[in-house]
PDB file of C-alpha atoms in Angstrom:
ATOM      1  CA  UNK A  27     -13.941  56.159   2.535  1.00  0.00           C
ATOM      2  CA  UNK A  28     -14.765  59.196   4.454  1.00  0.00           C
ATOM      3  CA  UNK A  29     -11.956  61.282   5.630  1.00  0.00           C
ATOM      4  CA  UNK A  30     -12.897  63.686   8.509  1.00  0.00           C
ATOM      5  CA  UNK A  31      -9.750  66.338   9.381  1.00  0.00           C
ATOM      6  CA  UNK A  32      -8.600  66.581  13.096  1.00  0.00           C
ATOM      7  CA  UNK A  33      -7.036  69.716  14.724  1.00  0.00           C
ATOM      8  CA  UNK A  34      -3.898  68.430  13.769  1.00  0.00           C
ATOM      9  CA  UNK A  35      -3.026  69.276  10.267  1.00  0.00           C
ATOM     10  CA  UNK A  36      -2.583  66.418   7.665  1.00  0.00           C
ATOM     11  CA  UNK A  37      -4.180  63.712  10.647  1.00  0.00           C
ATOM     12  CA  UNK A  38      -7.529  62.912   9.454  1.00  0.00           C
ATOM     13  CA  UNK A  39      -9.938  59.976  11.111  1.00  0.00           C
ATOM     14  CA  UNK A  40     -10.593  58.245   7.859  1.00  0.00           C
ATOM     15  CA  UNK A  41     -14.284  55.956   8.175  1.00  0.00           C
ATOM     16  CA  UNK A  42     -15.255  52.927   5.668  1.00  0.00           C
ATOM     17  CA  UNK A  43     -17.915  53.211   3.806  1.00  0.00           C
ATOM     18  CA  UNK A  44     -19.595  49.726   3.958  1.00  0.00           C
ATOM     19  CA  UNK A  45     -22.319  48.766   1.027  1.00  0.00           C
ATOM     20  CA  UNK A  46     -24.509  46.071   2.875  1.00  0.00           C
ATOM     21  CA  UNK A  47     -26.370  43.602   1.497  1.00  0.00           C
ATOM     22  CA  UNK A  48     -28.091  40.126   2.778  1.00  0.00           C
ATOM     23  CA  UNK A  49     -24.248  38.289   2.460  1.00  0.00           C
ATOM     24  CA  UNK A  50     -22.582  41.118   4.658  1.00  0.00           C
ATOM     25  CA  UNK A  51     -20.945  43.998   3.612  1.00  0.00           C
ATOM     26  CA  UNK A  52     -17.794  45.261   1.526  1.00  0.00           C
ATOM     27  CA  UNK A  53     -15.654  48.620   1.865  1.00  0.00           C
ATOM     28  CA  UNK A  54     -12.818  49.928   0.758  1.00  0.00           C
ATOM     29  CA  UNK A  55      -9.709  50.193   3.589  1.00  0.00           C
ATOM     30  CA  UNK A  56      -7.406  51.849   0.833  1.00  0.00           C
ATOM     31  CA  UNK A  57      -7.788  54.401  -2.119  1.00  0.00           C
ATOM     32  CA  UNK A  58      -4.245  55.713  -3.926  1.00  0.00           C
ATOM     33  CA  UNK A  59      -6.265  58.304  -5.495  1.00  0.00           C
ATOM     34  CA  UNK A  60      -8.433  59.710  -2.488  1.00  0.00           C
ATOM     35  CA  UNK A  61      -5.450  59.687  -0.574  1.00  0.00           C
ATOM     36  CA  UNK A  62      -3.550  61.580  -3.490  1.00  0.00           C
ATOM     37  CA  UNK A  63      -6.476  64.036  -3.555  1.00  0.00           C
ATOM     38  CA  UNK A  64      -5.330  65.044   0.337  1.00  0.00           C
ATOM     39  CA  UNK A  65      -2.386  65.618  -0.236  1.00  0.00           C
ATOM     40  CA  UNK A  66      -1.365  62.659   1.391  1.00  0.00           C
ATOM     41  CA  UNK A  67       1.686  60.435   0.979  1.00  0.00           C
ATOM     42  CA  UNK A  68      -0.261  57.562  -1.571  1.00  0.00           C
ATOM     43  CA  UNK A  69       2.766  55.567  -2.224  1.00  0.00           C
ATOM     44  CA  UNK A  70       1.943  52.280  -0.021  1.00  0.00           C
ATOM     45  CA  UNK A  71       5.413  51.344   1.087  1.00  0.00           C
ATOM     46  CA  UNK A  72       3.965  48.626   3.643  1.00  0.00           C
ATOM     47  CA  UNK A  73       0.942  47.187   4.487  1.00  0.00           C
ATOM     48  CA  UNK A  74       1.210  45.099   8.340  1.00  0.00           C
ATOM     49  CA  UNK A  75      -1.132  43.708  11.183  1.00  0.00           C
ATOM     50  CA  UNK A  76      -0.640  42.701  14.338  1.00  0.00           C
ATOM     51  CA  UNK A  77      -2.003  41.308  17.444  1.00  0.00           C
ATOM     52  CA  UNK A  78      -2.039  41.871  20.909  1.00  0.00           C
ATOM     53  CA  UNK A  79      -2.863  39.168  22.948  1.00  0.00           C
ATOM     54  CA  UNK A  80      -2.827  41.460  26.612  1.00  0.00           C
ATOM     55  CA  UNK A  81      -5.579  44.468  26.791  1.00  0.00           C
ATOM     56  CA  UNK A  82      -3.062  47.382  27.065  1.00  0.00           C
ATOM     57  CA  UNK A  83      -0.212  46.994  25.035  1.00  0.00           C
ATOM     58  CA  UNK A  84       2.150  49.280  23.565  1.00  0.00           C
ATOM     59  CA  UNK A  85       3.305  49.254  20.462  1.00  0.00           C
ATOM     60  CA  UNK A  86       4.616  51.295  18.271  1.00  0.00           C
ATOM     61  CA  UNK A  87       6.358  54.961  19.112  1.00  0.00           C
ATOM     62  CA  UNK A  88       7.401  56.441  15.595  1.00  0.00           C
ATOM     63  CA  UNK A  89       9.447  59.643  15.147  1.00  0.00           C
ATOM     64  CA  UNK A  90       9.363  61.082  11.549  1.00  0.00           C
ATOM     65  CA  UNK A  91      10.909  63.853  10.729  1.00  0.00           C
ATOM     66  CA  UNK A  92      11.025  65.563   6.541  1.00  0.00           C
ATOM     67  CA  UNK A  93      12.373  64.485   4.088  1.00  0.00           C
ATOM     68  CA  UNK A  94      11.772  60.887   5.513  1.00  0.00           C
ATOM     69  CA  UNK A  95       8.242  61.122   6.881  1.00  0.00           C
ATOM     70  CA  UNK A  96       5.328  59.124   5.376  1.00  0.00           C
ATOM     71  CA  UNK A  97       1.810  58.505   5.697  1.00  0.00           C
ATOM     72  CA  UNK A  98       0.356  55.847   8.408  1.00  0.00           C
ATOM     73  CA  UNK A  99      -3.275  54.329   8.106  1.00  0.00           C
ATOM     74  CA  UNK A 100      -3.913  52.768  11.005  1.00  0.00           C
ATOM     75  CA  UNK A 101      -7.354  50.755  11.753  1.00  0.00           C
ATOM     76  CA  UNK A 102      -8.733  48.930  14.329  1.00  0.00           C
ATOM     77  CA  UNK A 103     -10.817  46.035  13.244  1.00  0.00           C
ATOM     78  CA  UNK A 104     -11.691  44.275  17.026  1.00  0.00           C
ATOM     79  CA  UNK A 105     -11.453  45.933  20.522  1.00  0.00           C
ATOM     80  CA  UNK A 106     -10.504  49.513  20.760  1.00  0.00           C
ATOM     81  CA  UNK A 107      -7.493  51.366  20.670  1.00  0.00           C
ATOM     82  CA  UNK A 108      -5.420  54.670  21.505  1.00  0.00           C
ATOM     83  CA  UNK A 109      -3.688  56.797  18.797  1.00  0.00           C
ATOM     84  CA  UNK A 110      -1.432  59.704  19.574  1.00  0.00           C
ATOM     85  CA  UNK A 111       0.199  62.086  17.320  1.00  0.00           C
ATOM     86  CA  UNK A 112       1.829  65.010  18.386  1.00  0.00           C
ATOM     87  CA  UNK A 113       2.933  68.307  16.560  1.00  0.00           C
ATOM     88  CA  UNK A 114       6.142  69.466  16.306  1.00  0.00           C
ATOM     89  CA  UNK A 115       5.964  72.556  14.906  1.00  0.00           C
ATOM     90  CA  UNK A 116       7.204  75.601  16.458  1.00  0.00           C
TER      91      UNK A 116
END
């Protein structure tokens, strides 16, 4: 997995790495240890998926404030799709 930081503190876009060969390809989506290694929250509490059958939906609006925040991975595997986080900081 490669984990590229954004401006925002603890958000990072994080990329599989696929190994290809002639049946296709396999990557790893989740890594306790490389996540640990961030700093990032690595216990997985939940694991969901979901689908949208209308282009444009919402879902989703999550406030989290400390001591009860956690870490989100979210991936797209068809179509496209728009994440927002927002700083709260002062």
């Amino acid at each position: 997995m490669r984990f590229t930081l954004t401006p925002l503190p603890g958000v990072y876009l994080v990329d599989l790495e696929p190994i290809e060969d002639e049946r296709g390809f396999f990557a790893r989506s989740w890594c306790q240890e490389e996540f640990s290694a961030l700093g990032l929250d690595d216990n997985l509490a939940q694991c969901n998926i979901s689908y949208n059958r209308a282009r444009g939906t919402l879902r989703g609006l999550h406030y989290q404030a400390e001591p009860h925040g956690e870490a989100k991975l979210v991936r797209c595997t068809r179509g496209a799709i728009h994440d927002v986080a927002v700083d709260l900081r002062p």
